[in-house]
PDB file of C-alpha atoms in Angstrom:
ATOM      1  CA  UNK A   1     -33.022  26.770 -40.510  1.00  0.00           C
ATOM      2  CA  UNK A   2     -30.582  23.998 -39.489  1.00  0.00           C
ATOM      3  CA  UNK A   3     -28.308  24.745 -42.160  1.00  0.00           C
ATOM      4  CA  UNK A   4     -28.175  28.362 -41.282  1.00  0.00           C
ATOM      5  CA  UNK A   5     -27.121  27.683 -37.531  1.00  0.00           C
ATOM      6  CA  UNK A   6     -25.126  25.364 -38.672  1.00  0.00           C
ATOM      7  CA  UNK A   7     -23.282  28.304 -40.777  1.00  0.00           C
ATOM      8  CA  UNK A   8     -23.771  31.289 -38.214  1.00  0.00           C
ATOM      9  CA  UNK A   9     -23.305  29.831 -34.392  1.00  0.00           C
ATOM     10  CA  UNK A  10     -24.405  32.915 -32.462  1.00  0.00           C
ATOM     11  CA  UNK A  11     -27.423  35.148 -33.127  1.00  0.00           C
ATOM     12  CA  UNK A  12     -27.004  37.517 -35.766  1.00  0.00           C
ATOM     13  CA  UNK A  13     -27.414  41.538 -35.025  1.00  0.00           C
ATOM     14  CA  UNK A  14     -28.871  43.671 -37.509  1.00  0.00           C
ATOM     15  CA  UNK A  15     -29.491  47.205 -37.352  1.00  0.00           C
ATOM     16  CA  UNK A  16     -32.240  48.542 -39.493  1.00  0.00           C
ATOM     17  CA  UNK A  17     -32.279  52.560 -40.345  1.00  0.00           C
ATOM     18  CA  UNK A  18     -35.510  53.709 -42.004  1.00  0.00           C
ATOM     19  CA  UNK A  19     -37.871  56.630 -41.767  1.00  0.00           C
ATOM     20  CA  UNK A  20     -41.398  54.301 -42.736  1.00  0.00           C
ATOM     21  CA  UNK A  21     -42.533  52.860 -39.120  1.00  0.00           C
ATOM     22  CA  UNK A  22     -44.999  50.431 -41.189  1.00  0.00           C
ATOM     23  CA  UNK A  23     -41.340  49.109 -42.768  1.00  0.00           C
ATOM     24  CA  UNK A  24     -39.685  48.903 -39.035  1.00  0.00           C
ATOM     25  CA  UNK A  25     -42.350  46.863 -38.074  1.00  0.00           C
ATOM     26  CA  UNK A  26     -42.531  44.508 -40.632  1.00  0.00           C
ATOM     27  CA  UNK A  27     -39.102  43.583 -41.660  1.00  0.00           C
ATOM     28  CA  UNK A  28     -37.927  43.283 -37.548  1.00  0.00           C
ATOM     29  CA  UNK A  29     -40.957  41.192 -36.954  1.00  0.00           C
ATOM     30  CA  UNK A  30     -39.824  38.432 -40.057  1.00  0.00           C
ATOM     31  CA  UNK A  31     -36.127  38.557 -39.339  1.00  0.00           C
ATOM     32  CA  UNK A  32     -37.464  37.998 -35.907  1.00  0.00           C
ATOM     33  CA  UNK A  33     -39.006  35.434 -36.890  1.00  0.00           C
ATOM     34  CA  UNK A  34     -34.939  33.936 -37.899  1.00  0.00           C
ATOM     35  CA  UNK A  35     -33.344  34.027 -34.740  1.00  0.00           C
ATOM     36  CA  UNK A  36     -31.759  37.931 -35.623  1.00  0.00           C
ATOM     37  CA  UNK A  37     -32.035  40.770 -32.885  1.00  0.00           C
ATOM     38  CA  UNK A  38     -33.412  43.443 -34.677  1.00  0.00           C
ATOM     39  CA  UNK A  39     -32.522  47.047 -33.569  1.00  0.00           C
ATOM     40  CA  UNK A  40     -34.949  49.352 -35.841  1.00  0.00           C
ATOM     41  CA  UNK A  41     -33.648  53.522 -36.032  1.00  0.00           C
ATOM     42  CA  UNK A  42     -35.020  56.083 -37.577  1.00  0.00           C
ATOM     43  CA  UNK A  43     -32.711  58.915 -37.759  1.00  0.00           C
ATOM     44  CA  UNK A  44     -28.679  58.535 -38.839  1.00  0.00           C
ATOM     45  CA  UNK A  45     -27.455  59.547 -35.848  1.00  0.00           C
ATOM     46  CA  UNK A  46     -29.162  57.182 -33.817  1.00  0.00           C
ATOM     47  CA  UNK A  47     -27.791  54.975 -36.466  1.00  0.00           C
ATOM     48  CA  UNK A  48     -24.075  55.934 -35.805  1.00  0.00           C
ATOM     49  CA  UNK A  49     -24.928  55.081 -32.047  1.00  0.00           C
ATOM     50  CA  UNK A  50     -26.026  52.405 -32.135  1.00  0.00           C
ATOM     51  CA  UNK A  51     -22.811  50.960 -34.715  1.00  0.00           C
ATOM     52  CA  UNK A  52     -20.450  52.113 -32.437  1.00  0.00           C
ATOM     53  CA  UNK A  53     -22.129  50.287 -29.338  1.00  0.00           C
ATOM     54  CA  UNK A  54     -23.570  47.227 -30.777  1.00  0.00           C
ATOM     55  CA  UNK A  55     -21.053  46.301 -33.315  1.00  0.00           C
ATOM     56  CA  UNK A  56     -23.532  44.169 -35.399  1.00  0.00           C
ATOM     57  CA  UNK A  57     -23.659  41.239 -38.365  1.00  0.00           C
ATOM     58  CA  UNK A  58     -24.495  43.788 -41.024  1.00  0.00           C
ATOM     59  CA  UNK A  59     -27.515  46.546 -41.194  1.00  0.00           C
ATOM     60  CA  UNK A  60     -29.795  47.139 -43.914  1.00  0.00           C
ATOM     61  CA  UNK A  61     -30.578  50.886 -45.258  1.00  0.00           C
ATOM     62  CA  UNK A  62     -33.900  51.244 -46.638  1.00  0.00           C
ATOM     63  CA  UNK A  63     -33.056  54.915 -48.169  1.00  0.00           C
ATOM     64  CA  UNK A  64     -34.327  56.745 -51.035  1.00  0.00           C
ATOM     65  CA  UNK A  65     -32.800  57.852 -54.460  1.00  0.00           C
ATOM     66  CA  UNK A  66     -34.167  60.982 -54.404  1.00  0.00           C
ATOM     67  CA  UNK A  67     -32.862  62.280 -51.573  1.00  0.00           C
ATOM     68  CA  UNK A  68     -29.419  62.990 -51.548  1.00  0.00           C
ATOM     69  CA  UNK A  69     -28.764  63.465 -47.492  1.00  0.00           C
ATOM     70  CA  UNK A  70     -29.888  59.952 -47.117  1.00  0.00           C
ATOM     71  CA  UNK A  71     -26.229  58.706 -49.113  1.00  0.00           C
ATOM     72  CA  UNK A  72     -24.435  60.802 -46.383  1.00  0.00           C
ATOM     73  CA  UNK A  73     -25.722  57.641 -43.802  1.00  0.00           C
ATOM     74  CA  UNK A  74     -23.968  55.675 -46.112  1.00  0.00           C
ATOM     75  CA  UNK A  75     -20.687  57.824 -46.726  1.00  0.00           C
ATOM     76  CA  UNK A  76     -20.704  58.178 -42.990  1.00  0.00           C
ATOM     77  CA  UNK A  77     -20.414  54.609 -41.489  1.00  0.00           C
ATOM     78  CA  UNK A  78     -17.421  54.062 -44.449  1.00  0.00           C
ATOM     79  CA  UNK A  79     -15.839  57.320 -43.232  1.00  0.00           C
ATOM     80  CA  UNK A  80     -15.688  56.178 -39.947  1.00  0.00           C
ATOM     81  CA  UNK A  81     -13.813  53.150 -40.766  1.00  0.00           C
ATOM     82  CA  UNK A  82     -17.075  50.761 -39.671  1.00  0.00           C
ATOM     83  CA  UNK A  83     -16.335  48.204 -41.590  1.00  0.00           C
ATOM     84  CA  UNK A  84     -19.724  46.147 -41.452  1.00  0.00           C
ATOM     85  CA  UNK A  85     -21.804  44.710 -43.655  1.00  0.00           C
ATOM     86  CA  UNK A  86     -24.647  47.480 -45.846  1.00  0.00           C
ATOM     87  CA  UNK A  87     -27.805  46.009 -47.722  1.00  0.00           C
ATOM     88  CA  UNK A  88     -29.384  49.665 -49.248  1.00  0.00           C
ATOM     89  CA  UNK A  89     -33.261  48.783 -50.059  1.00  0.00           C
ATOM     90  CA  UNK A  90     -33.626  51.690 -52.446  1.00  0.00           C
ATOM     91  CA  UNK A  91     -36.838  52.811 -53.471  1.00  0.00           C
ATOM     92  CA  UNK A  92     -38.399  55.018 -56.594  1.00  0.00           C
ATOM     93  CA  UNK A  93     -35.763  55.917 -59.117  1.00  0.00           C
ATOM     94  CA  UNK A  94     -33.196  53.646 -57.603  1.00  0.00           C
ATOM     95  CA  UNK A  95     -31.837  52.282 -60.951  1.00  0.00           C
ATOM     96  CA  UNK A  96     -28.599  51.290 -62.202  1.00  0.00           C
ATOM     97  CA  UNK A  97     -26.805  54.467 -61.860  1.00  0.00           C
ATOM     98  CA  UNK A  98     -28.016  54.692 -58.046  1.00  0.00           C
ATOM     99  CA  UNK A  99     -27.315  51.202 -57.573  1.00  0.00           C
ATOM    100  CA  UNK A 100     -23.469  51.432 -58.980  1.00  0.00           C
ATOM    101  CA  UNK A 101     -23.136  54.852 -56.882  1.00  0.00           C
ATOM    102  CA  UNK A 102     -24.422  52.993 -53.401  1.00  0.00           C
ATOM    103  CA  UNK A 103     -22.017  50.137 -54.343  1.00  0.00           C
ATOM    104  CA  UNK A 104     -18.874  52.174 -55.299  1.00  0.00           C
ATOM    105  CA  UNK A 105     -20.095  54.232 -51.551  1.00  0.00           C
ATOM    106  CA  UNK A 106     -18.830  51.109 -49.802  1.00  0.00           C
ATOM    107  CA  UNK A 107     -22.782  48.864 -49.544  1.00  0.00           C
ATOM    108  CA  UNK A 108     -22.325  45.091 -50.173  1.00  0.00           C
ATOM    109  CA  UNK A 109     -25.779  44.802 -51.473  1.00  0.00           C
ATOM    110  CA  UNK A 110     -28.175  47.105 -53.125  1.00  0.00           C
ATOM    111  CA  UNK A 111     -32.291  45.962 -53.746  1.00  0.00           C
ATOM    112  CA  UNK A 112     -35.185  47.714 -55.437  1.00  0.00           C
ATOM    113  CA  UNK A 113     -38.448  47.829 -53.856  1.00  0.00           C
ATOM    114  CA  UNK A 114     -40.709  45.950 -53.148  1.00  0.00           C
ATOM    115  CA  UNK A 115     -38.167  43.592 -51.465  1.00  0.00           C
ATOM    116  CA  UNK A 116     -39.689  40.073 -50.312  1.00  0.00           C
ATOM    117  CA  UNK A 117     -38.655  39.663 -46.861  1.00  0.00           C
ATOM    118  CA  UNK A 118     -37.282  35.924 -47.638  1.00  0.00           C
ATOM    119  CA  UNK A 119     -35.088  37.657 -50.937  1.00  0.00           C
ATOM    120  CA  UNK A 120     -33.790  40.134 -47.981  1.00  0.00           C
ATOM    121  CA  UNK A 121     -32.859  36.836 -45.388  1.00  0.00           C
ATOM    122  CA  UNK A 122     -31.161  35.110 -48.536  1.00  0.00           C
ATOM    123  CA  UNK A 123     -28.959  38.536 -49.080  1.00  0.00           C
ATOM    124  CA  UNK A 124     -28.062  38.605 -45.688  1.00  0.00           C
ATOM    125  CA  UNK A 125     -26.733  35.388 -45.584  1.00  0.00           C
ATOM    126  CA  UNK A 126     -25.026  35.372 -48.735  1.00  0.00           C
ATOM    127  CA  UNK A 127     -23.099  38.217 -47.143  1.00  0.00           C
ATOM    128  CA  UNK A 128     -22.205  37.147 -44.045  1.00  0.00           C
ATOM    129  CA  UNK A 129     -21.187  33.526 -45.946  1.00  0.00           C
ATOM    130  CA  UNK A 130     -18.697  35.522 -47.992  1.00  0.00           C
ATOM    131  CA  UNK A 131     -17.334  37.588 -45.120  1.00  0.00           C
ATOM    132  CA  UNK A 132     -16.866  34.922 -42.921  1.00  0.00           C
ATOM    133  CA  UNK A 133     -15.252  32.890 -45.970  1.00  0.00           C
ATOM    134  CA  UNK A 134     -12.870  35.727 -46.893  1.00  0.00           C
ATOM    135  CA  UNK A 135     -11.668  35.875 -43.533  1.00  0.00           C
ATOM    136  CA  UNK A 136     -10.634  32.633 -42.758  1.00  0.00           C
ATOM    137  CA  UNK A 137      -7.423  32.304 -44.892  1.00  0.00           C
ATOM    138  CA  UNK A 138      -4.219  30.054 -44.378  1.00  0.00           C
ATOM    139  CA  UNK A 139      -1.787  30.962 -42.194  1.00  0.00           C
ATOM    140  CA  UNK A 140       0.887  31.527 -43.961  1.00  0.00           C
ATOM    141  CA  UNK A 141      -1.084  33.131 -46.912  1.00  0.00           C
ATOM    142  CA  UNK A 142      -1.789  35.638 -43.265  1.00  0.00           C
ATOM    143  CA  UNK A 143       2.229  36.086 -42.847  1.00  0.00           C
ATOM    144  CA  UNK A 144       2.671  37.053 -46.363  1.00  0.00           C
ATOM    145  CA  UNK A 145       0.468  39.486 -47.261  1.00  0.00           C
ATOM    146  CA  UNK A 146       1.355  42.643 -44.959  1.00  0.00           C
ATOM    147  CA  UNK A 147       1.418  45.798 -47.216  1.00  0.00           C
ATOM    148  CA  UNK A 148       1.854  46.654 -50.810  1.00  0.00           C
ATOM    149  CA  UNK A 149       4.627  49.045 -52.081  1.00  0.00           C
ATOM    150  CA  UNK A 150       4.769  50.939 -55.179  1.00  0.00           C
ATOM    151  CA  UNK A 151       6.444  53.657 -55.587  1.00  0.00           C
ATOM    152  CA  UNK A 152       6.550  55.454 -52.537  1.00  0.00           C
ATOM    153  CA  UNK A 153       3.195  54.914 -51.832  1.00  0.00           C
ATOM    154  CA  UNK A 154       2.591  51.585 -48.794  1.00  0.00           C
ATOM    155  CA  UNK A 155      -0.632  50.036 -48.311  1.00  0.00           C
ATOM    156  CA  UNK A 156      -1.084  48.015 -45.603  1.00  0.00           C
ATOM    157  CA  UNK A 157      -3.568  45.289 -45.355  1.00  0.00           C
ATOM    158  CA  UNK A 158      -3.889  44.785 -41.931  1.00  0.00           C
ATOM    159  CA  UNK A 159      -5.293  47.977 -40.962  1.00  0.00           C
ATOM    160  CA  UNK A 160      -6.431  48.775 -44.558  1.00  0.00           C
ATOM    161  CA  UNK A 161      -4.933  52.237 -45.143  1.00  0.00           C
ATOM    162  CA  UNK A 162      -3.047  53.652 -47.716  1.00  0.00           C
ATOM    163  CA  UNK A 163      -0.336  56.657 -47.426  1.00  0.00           C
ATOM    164  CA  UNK A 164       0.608  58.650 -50.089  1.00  0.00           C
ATOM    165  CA  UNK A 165       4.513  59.654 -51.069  1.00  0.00           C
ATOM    166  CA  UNK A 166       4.059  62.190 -48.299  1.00  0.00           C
ATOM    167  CA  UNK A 167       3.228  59.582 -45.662  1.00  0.00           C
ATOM    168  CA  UNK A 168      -0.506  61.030 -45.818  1.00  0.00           C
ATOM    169  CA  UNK A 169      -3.114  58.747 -44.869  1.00  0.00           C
ATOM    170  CA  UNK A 170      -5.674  58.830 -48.216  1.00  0.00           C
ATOM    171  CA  UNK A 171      -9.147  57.748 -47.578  1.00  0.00           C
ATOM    172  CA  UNK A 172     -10.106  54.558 -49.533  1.00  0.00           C
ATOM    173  CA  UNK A 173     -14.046  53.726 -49.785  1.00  0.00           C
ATOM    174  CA  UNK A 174     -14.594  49.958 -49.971  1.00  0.00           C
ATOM    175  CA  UNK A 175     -15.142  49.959 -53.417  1.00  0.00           C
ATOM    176  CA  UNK A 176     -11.627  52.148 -54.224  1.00  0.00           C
ATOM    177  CA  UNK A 177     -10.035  49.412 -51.809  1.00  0.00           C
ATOM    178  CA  UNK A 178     -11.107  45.988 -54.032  1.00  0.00           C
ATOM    179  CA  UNK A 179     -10.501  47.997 -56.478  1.00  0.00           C
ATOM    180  CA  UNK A 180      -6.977  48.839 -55.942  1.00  0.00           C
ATOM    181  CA  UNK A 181      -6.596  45.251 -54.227  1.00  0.00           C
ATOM    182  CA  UNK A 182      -7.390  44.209 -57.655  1.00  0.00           C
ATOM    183  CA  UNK A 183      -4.883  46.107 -59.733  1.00  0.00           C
ATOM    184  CA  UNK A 184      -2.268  45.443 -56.796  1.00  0.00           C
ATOM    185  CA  UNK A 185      -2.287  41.529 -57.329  1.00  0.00           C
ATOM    186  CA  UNK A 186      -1.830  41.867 -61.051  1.00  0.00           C
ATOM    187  CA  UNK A 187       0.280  44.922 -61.594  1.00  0.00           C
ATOM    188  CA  UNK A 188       1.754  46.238 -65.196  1.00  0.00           C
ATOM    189  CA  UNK A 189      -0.877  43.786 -66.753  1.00  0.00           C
ATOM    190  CA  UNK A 190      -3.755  44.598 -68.994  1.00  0.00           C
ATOM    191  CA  UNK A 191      -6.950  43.819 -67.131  1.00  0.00           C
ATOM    192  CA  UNK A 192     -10.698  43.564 -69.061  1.00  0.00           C
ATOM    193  CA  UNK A 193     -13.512  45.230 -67.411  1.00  0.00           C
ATOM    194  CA  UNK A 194     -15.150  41.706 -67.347  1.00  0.00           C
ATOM    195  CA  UNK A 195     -11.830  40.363 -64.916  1.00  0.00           C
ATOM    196  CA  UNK A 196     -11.844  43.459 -62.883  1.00  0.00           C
ATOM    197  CA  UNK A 197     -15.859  42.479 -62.271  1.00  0.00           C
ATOM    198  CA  UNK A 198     -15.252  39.160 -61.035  1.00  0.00           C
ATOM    199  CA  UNK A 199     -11.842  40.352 -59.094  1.00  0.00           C
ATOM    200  CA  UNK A 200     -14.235  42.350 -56.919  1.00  0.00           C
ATOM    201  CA  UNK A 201     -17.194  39.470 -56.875  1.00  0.00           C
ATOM    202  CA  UNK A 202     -18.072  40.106 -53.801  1.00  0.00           C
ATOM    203  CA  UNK A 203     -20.285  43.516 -54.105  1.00  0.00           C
ATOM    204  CA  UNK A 204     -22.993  42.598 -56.699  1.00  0.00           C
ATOM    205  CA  UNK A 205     -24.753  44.386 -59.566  1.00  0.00           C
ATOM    206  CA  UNK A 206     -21.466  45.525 -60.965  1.00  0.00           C
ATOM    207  CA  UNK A 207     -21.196  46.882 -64.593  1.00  0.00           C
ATOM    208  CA  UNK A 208     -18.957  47.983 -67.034  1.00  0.00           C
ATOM    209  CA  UNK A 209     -20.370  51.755 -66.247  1.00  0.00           C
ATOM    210  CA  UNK A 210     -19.430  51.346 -62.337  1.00  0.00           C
ATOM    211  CA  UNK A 211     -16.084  49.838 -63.055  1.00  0.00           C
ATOM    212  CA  UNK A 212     -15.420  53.021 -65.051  1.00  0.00           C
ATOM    213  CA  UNK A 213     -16.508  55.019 -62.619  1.00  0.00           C
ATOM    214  CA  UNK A 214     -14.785  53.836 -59.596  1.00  0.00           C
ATOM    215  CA  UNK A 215     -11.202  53.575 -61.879  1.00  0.00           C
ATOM    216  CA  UNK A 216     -11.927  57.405 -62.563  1.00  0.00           C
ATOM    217  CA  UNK A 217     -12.367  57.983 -58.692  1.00  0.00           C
ATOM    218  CA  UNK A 218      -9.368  55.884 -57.773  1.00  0.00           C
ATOM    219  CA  UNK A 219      -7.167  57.398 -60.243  1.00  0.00           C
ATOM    220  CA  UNK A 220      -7.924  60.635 -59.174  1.00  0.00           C
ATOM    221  CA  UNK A 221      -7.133  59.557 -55.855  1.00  0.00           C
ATOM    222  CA  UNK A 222      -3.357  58.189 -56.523  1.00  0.00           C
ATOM    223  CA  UNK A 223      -2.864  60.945 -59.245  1.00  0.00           C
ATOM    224  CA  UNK A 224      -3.165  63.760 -57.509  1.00  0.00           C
ATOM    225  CA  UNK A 225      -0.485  62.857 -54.987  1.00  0.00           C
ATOM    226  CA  UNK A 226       1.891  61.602 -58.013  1.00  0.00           C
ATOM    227  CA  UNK A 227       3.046  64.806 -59.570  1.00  0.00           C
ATOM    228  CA  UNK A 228       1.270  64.182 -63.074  1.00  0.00           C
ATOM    229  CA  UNK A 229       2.435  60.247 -63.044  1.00  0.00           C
ATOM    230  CA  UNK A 230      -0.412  58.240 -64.852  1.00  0.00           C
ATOM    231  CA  UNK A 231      -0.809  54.849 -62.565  1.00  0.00           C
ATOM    232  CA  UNK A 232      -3.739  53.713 -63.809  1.00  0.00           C
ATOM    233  CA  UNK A 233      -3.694  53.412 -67.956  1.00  0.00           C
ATOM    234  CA  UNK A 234      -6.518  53.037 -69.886  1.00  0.00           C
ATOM    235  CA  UNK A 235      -6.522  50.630 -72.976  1.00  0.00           C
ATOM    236  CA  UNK A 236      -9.461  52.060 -74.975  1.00  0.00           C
ATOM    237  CA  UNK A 237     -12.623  49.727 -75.507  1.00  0.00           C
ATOM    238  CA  UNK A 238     -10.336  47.018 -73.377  1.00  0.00           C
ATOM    239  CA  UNK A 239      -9.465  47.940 -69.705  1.00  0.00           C
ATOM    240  CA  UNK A 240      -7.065  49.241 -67.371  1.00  0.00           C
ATOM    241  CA  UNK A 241      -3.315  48.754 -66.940  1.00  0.00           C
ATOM    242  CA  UNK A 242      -1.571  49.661 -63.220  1.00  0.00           C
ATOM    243  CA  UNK A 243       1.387  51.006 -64.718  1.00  0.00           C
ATOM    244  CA  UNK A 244       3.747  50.602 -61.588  1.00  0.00           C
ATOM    245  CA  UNK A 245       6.365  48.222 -59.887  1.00  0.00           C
ATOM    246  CA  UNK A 246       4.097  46.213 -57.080  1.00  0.00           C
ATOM    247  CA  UNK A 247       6.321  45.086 -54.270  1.00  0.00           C
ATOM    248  CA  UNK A 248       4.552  42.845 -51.656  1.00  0.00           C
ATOM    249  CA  UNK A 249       6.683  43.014 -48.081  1.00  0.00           C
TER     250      UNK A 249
END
């Protein structure tokens, strides 16, 4: 316990979002027991609510594979541009496919029930380590890195949006974001599957399936606004090659 208030100086906030009341009860009561404020919803809109208002450490989703409408709690929060922290506790069928899809939706975490409630206080600190040591960065390393350019396309890494040739604002889940990040800082290189999972370290579970996956979404994203230009190339059985001019201004 020292060590951890040694780490995190003022209380941490976590919102939990499930339907099971038993669940509520249980998991507020042991992070409780941490020094967290607990705020326990039960419906998604409550949910949006209460992110808006509280701005919290990070908020755990205890949601369920089968049941599609409970993604759209995820999808929501990273369509609102709430950038926060997402542990999904996923329940029957939640298996690698569900995981990778939960991941690529923009949560930093995703566990399979039953979840010990010490696993779930590790997880949540292991996040909130690596957020607060990706955001303390040198200065100057700050100055430098303002926006990417290539082609006419500008991403800007300040307020983490990207506009198409058209000046069109094109919405970037996280995963499409680290992903692009990624392919940004190593342009017109061949990279393996294997470096693109450790470029984007900081969402776990990753795979050789979700990496696919998410290049598929992301090039669908650029290549659609590129008049039939292939940016991302595919090196078969190897990787992916970003097949553009990377300016960094």
């Amino acid at each position: 316990m020292a060590m951890t208030a040694s780490i995190f100086q003022k209380k941490l906030v976590i919102v939990l979002a499930t339907r099971h009341a038993e669940i509520r009860r249980e998991v507020t009561n042991y992070l409780e027991s941490y020094n967290m404020r607990v705020v326990a919803v039960q419906g998604w809109q409550l949910l949006l609510q209460q992110l808006t208002s509280l701005t919290p450490s990070l908020v755990v989703l205890d949601l369920e594979p089968s049941w599609e409408n409970d993604l759209d709690m995820l999808r929501a929060i990273r369509a609102n541009d709430l950038d926060i922290p997402i542990i999904i506790i996923g329940g029957a069928g939640c298996n690698e496919s569900y995981r990778a899809a939960v991941l690529d939706l923009g949560a930093d975490d995703c566990l399979t029930k039953p979840v010990g409630l010490r696993e779930l206080v590790s997880r949540i600190h292991a996040i909130l380590r690596r957020r607060k040591t990706s955001s303390v960065q040198p200065t100057e390393t700050r100055k430098k890195k303002f926006s990417y350019r290539f082609g006419d396309w500008k991403l800007d890494l300040r307020r983490r949006r990207l506009t198409n040739p058209s000046g069109r604002l094109v919405k970037l889940s996280k995963g499409d974001y680290s992903l692009l990040i990624a392919f940004l800082e190593r342009p017109q290189q061949l990279l393996t599957r294997l470096q693109l999972i450790h470029a984007i370290s900081k969402h776990e579970n990753r795979t050789d399936r979700s990496i696919d996956v998410g290049v598929l979404r992301l090039r669908r994203k650029l290549e659609a606004n590129s008049a039939g230009t292939c940016i991302i190339k595919t090196v078969r059985g190897v990787g992916y090659v970003f097949d553009m001019l990377v300016k960094r201004t």
